[in-house]
Amino acid sequence: MIDNLKFNEQGLIPAIAQDDDTGEVLMLGYMNEEALRRTLSSGEVWFYSRSRQELWYKGETSGNRIIVRSVWKDCDSDTILVKARPTGPVCHTGNKTCFFQQLTKQDVETSHQKEN
Amino acid sequence: MIDNLKFNEQGLIPAIAQDDDTGEVLMLGYMNEEALRRTLSSGEVWFYSRSRQELWYKGETSGNRIIVRSVWKDCDSDTILVKARPTGPVCHTGNKTCFFQQLTKQDVETSHQKEN
């Protein structure tokens, strides 16, 4: 299964972390093959940090780890979904989820106005 | 808000579609700026098809559209989350979600064995 995954030209695959108890989408990170192997083997989430260009054990610094419940791939094998239990806030801002800023129709209209 | 989004080198941003009623993660697609504008303006999900290299009104062919409830960006503005109501199965396979294939620890071990 893991051999058939489609990693992108940087050798990465996007991985969605979801709170398995609440259904909340927590964050999107990127995994290389080694990060995925470690995630599956250890039962805790590993990513590959694109900014630091290194393997990233989620929670290594913050202590807020993500405990794996199940790992899924999508129909065309180019996205991973990890259903999990976070041990604390996932976001570096202290928010439970990284998705706490809403976009609305007004954001498009404001954008358009700026262009005129 | 939309102006501050970080589109990648191909001008795309990953967008997660989630069933707002069940919490189920349905699919990950990619949006360019125009797809995001149309999604916010119309209240239905548009993506940019990387394979066809064109704007993609989700459900145009299948009739299975995704009706927007709310749109979110993540803390570093490089991922979109759309909470939505799908009008039918989202996946081209007929599954409700594209994430219907599980990966397990055995997949890693099998992979390793093949290498030896």
Short mmCIF file of C-alpha atoms in Angstrom, two decimals, chain A residues 12-75:
data_model
loop_
_atom_site.label_atom_id
_atom_site.label_comp_id
_atom_site.label_asym_id
_atom_site.label_seq_id
_atom_site.Cartn_x
_atom_site.Cartn_y
_atom_site.Cartn_z
CA LEU A 12 6.10 14.78 0.06
CA ILE A 13 2.44 13.91 0.52
CA PRO A 14 -0.09 16.18 2.29
CA ALA A 15 -1.44 14.68 5.53
CA ILE A 16 -4.58 15.92 7.25
CA ALA A 17 -4.78 15.44 11.02
CA GLN A 18 -8.31 15.11 12.39
CA ASP A 19 -9.48 14.80 15.98
CA ASP A 20 -11.07 11.36 16.00
CA ASP A 21 -13.34 12.20 18.95
CA THR A 22 -14.72 15.60 17.88
CA GLY A 23 -14.25 15.33 14.08
CA GLU A 24 -12.43 18.66 14.12
CA VAL A 25 -9.81 19.10 11.38
CA LEU A 26 -6.67 20.08 13.26
CA MET A 27 -3.96 20.81 10.69
CA LEU A 28 -2.45 19.87 7.36
CA GLY A 29 1.20 18.87 7.34
CA TYR A 30 3.45 17.11 4.86
CA MET A 31 5.05 13.68 5.22
CA ASN A 32 7.91 12.14 3.34
CA GLU A 33 8.10 8.37 3.17
CA GLU A 34 10.15 8.14 6.36
CA ALA A 35 7.69 10.37 8.29
CA LEU A 36 4.83 8.14 7.18
CA ARG A 37 6.75 5.00 8.17
CA ARG A 38 7.45 6.44 11.61
CA THR A 39 3.83 7.54 12.01
CA LEU A 40 2.56 4.05 11.20
CA SER A 41 5.21 2.27 13.27
CA SER A 42 5.19 4.48 16.36
CA GLY A 43 1.53 5.41 16.53
CA GLU A 44 2.38 9.09 16.88
CA VAL A 45 2.41 11.67 14.09
CA TRP A 46 5.62 12.61 12.32
CA PHE A 47 5.76 15.21 9.55
CA TYR A 48 8.49 16.57 7.31
CA SER A 49 9.06 20.25 7.96
CA ARG A 50 9.32 22.07 4.65
CA SER A 51 10.78 25.20 6.28
CA ARG A 52 13.40 23.38 8.35
CA GLN A 53 13.81 20.61 5.76
CA GLU A 54 13.93 17.88 8.35
CA LEU A 55 11.82 15.16 9.93
CA TRP A 56 9.49 16.66 12.50
CA TYR A 57 8.17 14.72 15.46
CA LYS A 58 4.97 16.65 16.20
CA GLY A 59 5.12 17.81 19.78
CA GLU A 60 8.88 17.42 20.14
CA THR A 61 9.18 21.06 21.23
CA SER A 62 5.66 21.89 22.44
CA GLY A 63 4.89 18.54 24.03
CA ASN A 64 1.60 18.55 22.15
CA ARG A 65 1.76 15.23 20.37
CA ILE A 66 -0.81 13.64 18.07
CA ILE A 67 -1.66 10.04 18.93
CA VAL A 68 -2.72 7.99 15.89
CA ARG A 69 -6.04 6.13 15.90
CA SER A 70 -6.10 5.22 12.19
CA VAL A 71 -4.40 6.25 8.94
CA TRP A 72 -6.14 6.47 5.57
CA LYS A 73 -5.15 7.25 1.99
CA ASP A 74 -7.46 8.79 -0.57
CA CYS A 75 -8.77 7.24 -3.78
#
